[in-house]
mmCIF file of C-alpha atoms in Angstrom:
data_model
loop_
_atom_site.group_PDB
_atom_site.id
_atom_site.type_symbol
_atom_site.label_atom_id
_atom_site.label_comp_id
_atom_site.label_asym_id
_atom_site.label_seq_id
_atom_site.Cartn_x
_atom_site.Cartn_y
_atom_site.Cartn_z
ATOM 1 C CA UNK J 1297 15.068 112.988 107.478
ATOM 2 C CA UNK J 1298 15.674 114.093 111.103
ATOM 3 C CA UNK J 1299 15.665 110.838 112.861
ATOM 4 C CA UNK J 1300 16.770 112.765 116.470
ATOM 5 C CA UNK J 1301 14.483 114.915 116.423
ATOM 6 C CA UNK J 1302 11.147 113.150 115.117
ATOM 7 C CA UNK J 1303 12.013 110.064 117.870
ATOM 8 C CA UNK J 1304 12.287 113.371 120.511
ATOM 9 C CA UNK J 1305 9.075 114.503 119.032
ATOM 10 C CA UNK J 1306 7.094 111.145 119.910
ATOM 11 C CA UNK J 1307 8.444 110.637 123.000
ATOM 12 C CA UNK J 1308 6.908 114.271 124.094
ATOM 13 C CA UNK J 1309 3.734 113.735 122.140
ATOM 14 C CA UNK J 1310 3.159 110.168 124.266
ATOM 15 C CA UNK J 1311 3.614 112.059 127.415
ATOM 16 C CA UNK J 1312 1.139 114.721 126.509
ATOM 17 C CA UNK J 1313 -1.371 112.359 125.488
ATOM 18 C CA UNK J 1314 -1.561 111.324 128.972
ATOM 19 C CA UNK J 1315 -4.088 109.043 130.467
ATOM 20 C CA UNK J 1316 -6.630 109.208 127.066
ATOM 21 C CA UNK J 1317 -6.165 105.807 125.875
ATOM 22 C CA UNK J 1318 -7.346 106.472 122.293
ATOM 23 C CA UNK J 1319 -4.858 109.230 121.576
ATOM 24 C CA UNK J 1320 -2.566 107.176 123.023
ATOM 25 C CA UNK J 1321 -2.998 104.266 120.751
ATOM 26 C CA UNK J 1322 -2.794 106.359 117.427
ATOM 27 C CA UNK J 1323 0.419 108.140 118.956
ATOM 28 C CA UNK J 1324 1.987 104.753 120.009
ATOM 29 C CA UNK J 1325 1.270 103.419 116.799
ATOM 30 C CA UNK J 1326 3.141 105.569 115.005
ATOM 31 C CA UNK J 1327 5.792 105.800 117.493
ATOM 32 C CA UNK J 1328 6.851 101.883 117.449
ATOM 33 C CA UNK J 1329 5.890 101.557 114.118
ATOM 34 C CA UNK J 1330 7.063 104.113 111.694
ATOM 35 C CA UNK J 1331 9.727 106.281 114.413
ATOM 36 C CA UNK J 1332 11.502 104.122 117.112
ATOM 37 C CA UNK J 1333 12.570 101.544 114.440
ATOM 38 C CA UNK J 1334 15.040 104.306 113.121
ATOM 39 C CA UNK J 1335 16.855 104.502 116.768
ATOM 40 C CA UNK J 1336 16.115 100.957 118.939
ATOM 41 C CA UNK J 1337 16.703 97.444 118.482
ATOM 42 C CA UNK J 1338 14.036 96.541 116.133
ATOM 43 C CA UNK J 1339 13.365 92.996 117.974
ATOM 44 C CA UNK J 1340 12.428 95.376 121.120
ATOM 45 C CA UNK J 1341 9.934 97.115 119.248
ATOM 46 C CA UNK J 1342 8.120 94.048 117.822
ATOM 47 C CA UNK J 1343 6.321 93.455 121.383
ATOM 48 C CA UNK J 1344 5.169 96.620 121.746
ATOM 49 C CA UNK J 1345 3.144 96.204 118.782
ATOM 50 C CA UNK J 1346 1.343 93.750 119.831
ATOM 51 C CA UNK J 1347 0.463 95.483 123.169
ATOM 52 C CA UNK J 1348 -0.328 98.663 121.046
ATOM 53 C CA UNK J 1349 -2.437 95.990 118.447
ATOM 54 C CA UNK J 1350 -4.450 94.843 121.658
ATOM 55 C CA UNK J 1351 -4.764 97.790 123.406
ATOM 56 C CA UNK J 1352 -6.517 99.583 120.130
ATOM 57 C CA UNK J 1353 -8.986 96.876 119.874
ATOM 58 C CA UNK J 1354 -9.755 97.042 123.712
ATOM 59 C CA UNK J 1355 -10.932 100.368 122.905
ATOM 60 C CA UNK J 1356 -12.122 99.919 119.409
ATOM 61 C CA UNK J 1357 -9.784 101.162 117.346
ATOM 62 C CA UNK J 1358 -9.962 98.806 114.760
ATOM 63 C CA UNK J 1359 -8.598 100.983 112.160
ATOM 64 C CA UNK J 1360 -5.919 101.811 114.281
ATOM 65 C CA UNK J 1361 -5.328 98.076 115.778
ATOM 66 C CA UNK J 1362 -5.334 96.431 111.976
ATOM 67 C CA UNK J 1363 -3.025 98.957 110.905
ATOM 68 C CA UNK J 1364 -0.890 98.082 113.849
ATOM 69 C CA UNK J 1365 -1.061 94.553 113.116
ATOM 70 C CA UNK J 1366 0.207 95.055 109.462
ATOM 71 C CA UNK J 1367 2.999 96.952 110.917
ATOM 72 C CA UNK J 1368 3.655 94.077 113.202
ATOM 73 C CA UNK J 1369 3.800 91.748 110.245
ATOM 74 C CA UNK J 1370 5.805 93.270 107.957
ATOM 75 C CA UNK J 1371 8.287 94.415 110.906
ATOM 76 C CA UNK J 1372 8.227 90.415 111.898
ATOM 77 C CA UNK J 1373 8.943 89.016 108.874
ATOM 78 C CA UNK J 1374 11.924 91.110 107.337
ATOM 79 C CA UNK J 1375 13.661 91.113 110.610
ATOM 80 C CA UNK J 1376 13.469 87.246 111.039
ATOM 81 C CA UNK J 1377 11.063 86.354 113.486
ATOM 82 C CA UNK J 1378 10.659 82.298 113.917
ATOM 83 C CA UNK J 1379 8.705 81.321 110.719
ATOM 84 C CA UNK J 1380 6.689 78.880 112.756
ATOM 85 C CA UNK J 1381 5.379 80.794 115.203
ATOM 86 C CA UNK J 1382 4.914 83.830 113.409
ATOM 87 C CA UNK J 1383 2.901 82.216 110.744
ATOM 88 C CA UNK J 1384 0.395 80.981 113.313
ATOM 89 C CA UNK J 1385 0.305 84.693 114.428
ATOM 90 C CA UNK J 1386 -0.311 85.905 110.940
ATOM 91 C CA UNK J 1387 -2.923 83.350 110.238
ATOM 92 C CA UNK J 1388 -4.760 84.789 113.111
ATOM 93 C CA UNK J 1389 -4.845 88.026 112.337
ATOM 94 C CA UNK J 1390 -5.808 87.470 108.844
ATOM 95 C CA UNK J 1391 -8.975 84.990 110.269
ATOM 96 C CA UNK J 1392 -9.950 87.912 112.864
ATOM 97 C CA UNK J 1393 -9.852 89.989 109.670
ATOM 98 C CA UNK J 1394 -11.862 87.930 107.436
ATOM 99 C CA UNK J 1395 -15.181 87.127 110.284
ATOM 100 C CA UNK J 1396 -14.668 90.143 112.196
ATOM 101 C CA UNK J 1397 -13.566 93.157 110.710
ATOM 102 C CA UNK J 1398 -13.955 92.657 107.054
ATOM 103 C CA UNK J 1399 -11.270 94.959 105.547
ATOM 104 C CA UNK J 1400 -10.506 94.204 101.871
ATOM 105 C CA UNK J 1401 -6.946 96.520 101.578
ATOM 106 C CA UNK J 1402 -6.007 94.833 105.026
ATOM 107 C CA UNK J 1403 -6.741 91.117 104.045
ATOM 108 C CA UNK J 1404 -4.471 92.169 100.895
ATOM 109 C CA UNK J 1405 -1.897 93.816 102.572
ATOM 110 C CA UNK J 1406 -0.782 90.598 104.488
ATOM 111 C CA UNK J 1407 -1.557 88.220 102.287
ATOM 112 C CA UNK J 1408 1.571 88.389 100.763
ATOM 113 C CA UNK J 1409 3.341 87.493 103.842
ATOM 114 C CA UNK J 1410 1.378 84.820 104.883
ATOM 115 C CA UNK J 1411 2.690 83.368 101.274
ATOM 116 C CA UNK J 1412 6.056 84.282 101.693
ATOM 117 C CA UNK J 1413 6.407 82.895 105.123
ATOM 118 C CA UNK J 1414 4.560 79.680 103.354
ATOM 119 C CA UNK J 1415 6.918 79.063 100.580
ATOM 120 C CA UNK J 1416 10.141 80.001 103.096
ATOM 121 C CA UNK J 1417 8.900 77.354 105.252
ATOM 122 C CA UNK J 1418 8.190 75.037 101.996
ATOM 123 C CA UNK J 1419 4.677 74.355 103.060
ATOM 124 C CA UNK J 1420 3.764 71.684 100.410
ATOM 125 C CA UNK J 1421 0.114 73.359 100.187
ATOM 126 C CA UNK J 1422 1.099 76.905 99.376
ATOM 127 C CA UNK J 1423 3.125 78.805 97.057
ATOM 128 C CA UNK J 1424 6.225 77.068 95.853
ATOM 129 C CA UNK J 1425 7.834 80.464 94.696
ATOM 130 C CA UNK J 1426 7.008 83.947 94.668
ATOM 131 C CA UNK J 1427 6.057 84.651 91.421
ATOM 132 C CA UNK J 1428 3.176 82.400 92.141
ATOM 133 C CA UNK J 1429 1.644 85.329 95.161
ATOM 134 C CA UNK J 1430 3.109 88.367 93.579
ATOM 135 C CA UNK J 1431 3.149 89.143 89.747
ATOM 136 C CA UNK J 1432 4.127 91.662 87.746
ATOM 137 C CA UNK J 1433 0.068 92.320 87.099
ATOM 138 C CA UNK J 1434 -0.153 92.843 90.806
ATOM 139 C CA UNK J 1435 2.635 95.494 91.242
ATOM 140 C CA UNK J 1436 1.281 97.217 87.865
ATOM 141 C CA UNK J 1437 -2.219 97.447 89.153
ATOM 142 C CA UNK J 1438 -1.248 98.359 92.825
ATOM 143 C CA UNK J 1439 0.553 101.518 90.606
ATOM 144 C CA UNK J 1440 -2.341 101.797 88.825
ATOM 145 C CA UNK J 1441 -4.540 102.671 91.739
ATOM 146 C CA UNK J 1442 -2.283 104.544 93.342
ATOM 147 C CA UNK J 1443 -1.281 102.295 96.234
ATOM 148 C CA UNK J 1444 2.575 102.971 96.277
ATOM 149 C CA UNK J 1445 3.508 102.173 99.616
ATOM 150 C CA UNK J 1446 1.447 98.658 99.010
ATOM 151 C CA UNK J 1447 3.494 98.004 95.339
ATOM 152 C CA UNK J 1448 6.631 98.423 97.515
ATOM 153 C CA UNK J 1449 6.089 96.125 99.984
ATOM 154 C CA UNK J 1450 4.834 93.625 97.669
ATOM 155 C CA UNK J 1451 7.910 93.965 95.849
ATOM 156 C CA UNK J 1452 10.307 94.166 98.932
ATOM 157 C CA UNK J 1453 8.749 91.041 99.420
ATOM 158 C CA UNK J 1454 9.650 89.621 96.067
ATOM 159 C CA UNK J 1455 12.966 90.943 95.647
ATOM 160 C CA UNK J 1456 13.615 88.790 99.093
ATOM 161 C CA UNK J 1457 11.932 85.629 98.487
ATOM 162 C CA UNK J 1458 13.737 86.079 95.197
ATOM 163 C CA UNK J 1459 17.189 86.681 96.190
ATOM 164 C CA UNK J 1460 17.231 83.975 99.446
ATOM 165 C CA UNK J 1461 15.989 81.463 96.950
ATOM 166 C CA UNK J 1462 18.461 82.783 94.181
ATOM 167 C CA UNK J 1463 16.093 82.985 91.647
ATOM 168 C CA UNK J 1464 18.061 85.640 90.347
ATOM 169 C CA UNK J 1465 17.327 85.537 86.349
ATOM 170 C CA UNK J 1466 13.465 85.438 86.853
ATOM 171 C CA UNK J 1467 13.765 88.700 88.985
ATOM 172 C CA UNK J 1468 16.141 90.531 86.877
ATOM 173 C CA UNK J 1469 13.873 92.496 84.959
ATOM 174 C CA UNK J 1470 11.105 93.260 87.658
ATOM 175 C CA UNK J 1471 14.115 94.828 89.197
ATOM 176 C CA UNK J 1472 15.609 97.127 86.478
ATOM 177 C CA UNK J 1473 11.937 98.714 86.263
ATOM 178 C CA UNK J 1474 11.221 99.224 89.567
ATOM 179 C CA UNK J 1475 14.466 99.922 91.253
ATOM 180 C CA UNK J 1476 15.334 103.478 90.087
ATOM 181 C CA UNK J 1477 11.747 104.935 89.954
ATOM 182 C CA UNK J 1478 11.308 103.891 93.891
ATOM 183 C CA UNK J 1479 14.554 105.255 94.585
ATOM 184 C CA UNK J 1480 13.616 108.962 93.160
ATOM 185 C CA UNK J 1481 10.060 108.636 95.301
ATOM 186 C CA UNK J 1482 12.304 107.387 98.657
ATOM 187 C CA UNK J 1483 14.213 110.554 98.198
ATOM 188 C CA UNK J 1484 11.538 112.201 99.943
ATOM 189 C CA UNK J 1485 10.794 110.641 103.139
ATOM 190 C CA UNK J 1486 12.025 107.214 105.127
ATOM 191 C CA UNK J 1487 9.242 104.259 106.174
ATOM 192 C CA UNK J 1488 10.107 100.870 106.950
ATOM 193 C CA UNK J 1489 10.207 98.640 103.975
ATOM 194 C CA UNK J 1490 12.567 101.654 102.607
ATOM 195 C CA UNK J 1491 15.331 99.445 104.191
ATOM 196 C CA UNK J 1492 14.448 96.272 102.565
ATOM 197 C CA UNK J 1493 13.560 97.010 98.901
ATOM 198 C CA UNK J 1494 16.829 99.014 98.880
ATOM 199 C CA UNK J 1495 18.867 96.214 100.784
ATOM 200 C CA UNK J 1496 17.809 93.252 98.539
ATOM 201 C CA UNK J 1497 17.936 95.589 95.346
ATOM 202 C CA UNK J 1498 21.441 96.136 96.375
ATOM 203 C CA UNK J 1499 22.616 92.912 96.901
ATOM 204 C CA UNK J 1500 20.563 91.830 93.110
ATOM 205 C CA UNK J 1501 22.236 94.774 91.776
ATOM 206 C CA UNK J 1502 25.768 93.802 92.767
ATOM 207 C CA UNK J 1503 25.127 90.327 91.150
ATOM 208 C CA UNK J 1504 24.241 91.442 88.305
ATOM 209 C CA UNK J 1505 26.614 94.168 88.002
ATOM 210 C CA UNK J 1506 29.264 91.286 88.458
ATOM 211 C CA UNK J 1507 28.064 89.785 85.371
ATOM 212 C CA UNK J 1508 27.618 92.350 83.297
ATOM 213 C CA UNK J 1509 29.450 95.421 84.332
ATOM 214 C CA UNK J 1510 26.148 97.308 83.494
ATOM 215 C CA UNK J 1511 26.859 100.959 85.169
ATOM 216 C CA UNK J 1512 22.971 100.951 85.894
ATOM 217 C CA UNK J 1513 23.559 98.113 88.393
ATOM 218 C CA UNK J 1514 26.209 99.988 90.387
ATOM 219 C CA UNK J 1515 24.535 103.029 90.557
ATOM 220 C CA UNK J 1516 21.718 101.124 92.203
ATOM 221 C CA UNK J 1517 23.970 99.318 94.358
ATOM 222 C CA UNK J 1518 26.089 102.526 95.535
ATOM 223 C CA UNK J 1519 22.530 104.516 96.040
ATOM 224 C CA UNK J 1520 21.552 101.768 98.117
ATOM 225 C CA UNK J 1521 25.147 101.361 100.386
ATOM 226 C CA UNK J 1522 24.968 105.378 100.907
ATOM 227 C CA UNK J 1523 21.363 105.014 102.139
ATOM 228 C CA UNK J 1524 22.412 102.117 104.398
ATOM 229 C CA UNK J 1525 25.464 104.349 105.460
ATOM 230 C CA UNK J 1526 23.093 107.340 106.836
ATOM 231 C CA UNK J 1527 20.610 104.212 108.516
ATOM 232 C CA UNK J 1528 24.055 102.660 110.243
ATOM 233 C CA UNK J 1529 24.433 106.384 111.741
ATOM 234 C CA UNK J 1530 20.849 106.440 113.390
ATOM 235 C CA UNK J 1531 21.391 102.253 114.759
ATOM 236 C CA UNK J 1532 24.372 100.538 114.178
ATOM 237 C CA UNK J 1533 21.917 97.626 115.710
ATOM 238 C CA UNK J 1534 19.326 97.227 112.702
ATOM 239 C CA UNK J 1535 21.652 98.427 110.327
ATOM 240 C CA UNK J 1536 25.465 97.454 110.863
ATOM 241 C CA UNK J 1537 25.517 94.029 109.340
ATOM 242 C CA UNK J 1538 23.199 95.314 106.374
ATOM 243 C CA UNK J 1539 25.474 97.743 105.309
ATOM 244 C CA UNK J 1540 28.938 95.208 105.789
ATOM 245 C CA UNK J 1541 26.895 92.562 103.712
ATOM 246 C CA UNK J 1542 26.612 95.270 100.931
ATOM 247 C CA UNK J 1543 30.336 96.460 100.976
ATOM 248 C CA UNK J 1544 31.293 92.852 101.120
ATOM 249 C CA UNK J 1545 29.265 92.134 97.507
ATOM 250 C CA UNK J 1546 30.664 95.559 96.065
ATOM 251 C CA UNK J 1547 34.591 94.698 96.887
ATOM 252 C CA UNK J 1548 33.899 91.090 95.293
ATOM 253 C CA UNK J 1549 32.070 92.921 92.271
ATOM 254 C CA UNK J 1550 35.600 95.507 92.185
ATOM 255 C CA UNK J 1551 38.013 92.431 92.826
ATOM 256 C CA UNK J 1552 38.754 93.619 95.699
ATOM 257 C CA UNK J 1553 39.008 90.194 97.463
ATOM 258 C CA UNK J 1554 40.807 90.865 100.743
ATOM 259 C CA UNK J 1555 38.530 93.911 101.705
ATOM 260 C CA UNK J 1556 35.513 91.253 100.436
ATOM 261 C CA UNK J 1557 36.848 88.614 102.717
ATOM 262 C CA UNK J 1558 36.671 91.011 105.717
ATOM 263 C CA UNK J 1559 33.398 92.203 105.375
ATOM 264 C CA UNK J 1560 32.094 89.327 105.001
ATOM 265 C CA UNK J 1561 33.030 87.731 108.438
ATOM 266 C CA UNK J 1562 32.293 91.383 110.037
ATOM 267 C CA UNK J 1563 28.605 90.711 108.378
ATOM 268 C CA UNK J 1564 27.961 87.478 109.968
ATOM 269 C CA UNK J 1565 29.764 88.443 113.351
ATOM 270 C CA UNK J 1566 26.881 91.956 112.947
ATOM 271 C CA UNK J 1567 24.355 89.672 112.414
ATOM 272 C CA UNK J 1568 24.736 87.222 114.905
ATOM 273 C CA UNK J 1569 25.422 89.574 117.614
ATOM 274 C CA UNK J 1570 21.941 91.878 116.466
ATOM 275 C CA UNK J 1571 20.281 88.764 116.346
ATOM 276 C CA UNK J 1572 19.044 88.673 112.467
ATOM 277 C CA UNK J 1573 19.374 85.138 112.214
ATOM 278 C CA UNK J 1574 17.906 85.141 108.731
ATOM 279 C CA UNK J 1575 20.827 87.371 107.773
ATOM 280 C CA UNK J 1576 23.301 85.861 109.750
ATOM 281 C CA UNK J 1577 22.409 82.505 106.918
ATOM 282 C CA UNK J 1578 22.573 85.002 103.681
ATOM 283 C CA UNK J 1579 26.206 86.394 105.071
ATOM 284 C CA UNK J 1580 27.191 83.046 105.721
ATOM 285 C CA UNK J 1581 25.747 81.605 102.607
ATOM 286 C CA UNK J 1582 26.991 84.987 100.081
ATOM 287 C CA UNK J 1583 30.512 84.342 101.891
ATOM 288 C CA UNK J 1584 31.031 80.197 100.460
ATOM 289 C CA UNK J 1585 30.177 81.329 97.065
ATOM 290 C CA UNK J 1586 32.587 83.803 97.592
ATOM 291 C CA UNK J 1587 35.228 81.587 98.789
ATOM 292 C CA UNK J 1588 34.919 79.144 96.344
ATOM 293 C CA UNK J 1589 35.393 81.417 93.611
ATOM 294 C CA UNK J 1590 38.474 82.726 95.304
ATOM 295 C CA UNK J 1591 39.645 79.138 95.599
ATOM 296 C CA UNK J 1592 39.333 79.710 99.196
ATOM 297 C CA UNK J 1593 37.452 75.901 99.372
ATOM 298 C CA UNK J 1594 38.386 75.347 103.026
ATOM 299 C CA UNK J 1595 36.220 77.692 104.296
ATOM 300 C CA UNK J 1596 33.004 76.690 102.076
ATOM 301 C CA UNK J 1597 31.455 73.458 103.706
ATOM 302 C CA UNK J 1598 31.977 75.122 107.154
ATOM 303 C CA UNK J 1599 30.490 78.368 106.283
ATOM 304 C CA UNK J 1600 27.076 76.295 104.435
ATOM 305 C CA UNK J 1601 26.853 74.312 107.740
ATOM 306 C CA UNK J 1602 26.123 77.514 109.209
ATOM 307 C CA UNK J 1603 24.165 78.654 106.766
ATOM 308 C CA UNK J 1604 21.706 75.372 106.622
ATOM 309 C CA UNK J 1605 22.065 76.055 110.835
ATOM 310 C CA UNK J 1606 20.567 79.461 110.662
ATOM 311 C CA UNK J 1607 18.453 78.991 107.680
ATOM 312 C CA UNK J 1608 17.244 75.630 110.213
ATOM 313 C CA UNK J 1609 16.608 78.038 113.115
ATOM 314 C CA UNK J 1610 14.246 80.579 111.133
ATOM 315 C CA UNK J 1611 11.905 77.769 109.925
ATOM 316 C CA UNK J 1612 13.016 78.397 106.533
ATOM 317 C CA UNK J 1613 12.975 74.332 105.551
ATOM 318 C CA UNK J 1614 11.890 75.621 102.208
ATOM 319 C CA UNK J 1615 15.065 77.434 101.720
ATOM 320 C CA UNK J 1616 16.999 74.889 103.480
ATOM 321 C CA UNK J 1617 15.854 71.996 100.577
ATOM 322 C CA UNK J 1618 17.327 73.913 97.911
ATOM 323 C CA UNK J 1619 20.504 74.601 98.825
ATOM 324 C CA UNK J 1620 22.222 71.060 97.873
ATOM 325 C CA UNK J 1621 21.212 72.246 94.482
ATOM 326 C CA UNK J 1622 23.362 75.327 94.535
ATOM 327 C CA UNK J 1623 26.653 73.785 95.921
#
């Protein structure tokens, strides 16, 4: 894909659209949610949703302001917006939904992140894992009907909740069928969740490559560095400390423990500086296991104190519980 030129392409087709507001809103849509997040800081973007969200509805567009509200959501939540606040914001949205608007494919579109932000926060009265919201029946019948770009982001959303909450044998084999098939599909074009399905599915590859030396992990696992590669090119912002977080697991999975080391503490220094505090916790978090299988043990306690800190800051308490059990 030609990142350059589609984000010149929007940028002319917003000043031709002018002063009509309901072109504008379709155009902006787009533009913020499905272009711009290829070149600019992604947290920069996430605002101008919401003005695009309200501005559709002033002029009812509700197709056009619900789809704009999804984008919001799923943007929000894989980037690491505050889990308290953004809940509150999803909740919302889904109520307006429900009374006002009444679309079916919306209100099951977002459900899944209103569960996902509910079991990362450990809300004691909703889902305790994600295999409780998403199932293998759901992702089969979203296929089923046809509704690709929904089974992805259903299972982007697994393979995270997953992977932060290391549940890493339950997902195994939800990733070995899904994986390559989404990979060949991708080939074709680049949306948003793209980035996340591939980026957890790398780092769950590289674990279980580690184990097993399975080839079929580290071809997912290289497919998904060389796609992070080309992303890094177009934003070192929303990409940099994606990409160093994958290199990092793939030296540890070659022995490569020096280059590991490095990468690791470039990921966290990425993160913190592009402000993906919920990443900034895994790098911090991947890193002590790291070091402690080095034998590296001085840098472990210091380096889960940071990532309880950061896991703290999200709102991810529900994360945050679970860790004494890993260390």
């Amino acid at each position: 894909s030609d990142f350059s030129e589609g984000y010149s392409m929007v940028k002319t087709s917003m000043s031709i659209a002018g002063s009509d507001k309901r072109v504008l809103c379709s155009i902006m849509s787009i533009t913020y949610g499905m272009i711009n997040i290829w070149k600019e800081p992604i947290q920069a973007i996430l605002p101008q949703l919401k003005d695009v969200y309200n501005m559709s509805l002033k002029y009812g567009l509700i197709d056009n302001a619900l789809a704009t509200g999804m984008f919001h959501a799923y943007r929000a939540l894989f980037t690491g917006s505050l889990l308290k606040p953004f809940s509150k914001e999803v909740a919302l949205f889904m109520r307006n939904n429900s009374e006002r608007h009444k679309r079916r494919l919306m209100h099951l579109c977002v459900a899944p992140i209103s569960n996902g932000i509910s079991c990362l926060r450990g809300n004691s009265s909703g889902p305790q894992n994600v295999d409780e919201f998403i199932t293998e029946e759901h992702l089969a019948e979203a296929l089923r009907n046809k509704e690709t770009t929904f089974c992805e982001c259903m299972l982007a959303i697994k393979l995270m909740c997953s992977f932060i909450f290391r549940r890493l044998d339950e997902i195994k084999a939800t990733v070995r069928q899904y994986l390559e098939p989404f990979e060949r599909q991708g080939s074709a074009s680049a949306q948003f969740v793209n980035i996340y399905r591939l980026f957890y599915g790398g780092l769950l590859s590289l674990h279980y490559y580690r184990e097993s030396r399975d080839q079929f992990w580290l071809d997912r696992a290289e497919h998904a560095i060389q796609k992070m590669e080309v992303w890094t090119a177009e934003s070192v912002w929303n990409f940099e400390n994606k990409l160093f977080l994958l290199q990092a697991e793939r030296h540890y999975a070659s022995g490569e423990m020096d280059c590991a080391a490095e990468k690791y503490k470039l990921a966290q220094e990425s993160s913190k500086k592009h402000r993906f505090v919920h990443e900034e916790a895994l790098a911090c978090e991947l890193a002590a296991a790291f070091h402690e299988n080095a034998g590296n043990v001085q840098f472990v306690a210091e380096l889960i104190d940071r990532a309880v800190n950061c896991y703290q800051t999200w709102g991810a308490e529900g994360k945050v519980e679970s860790l004494p059990l890993e260390r």
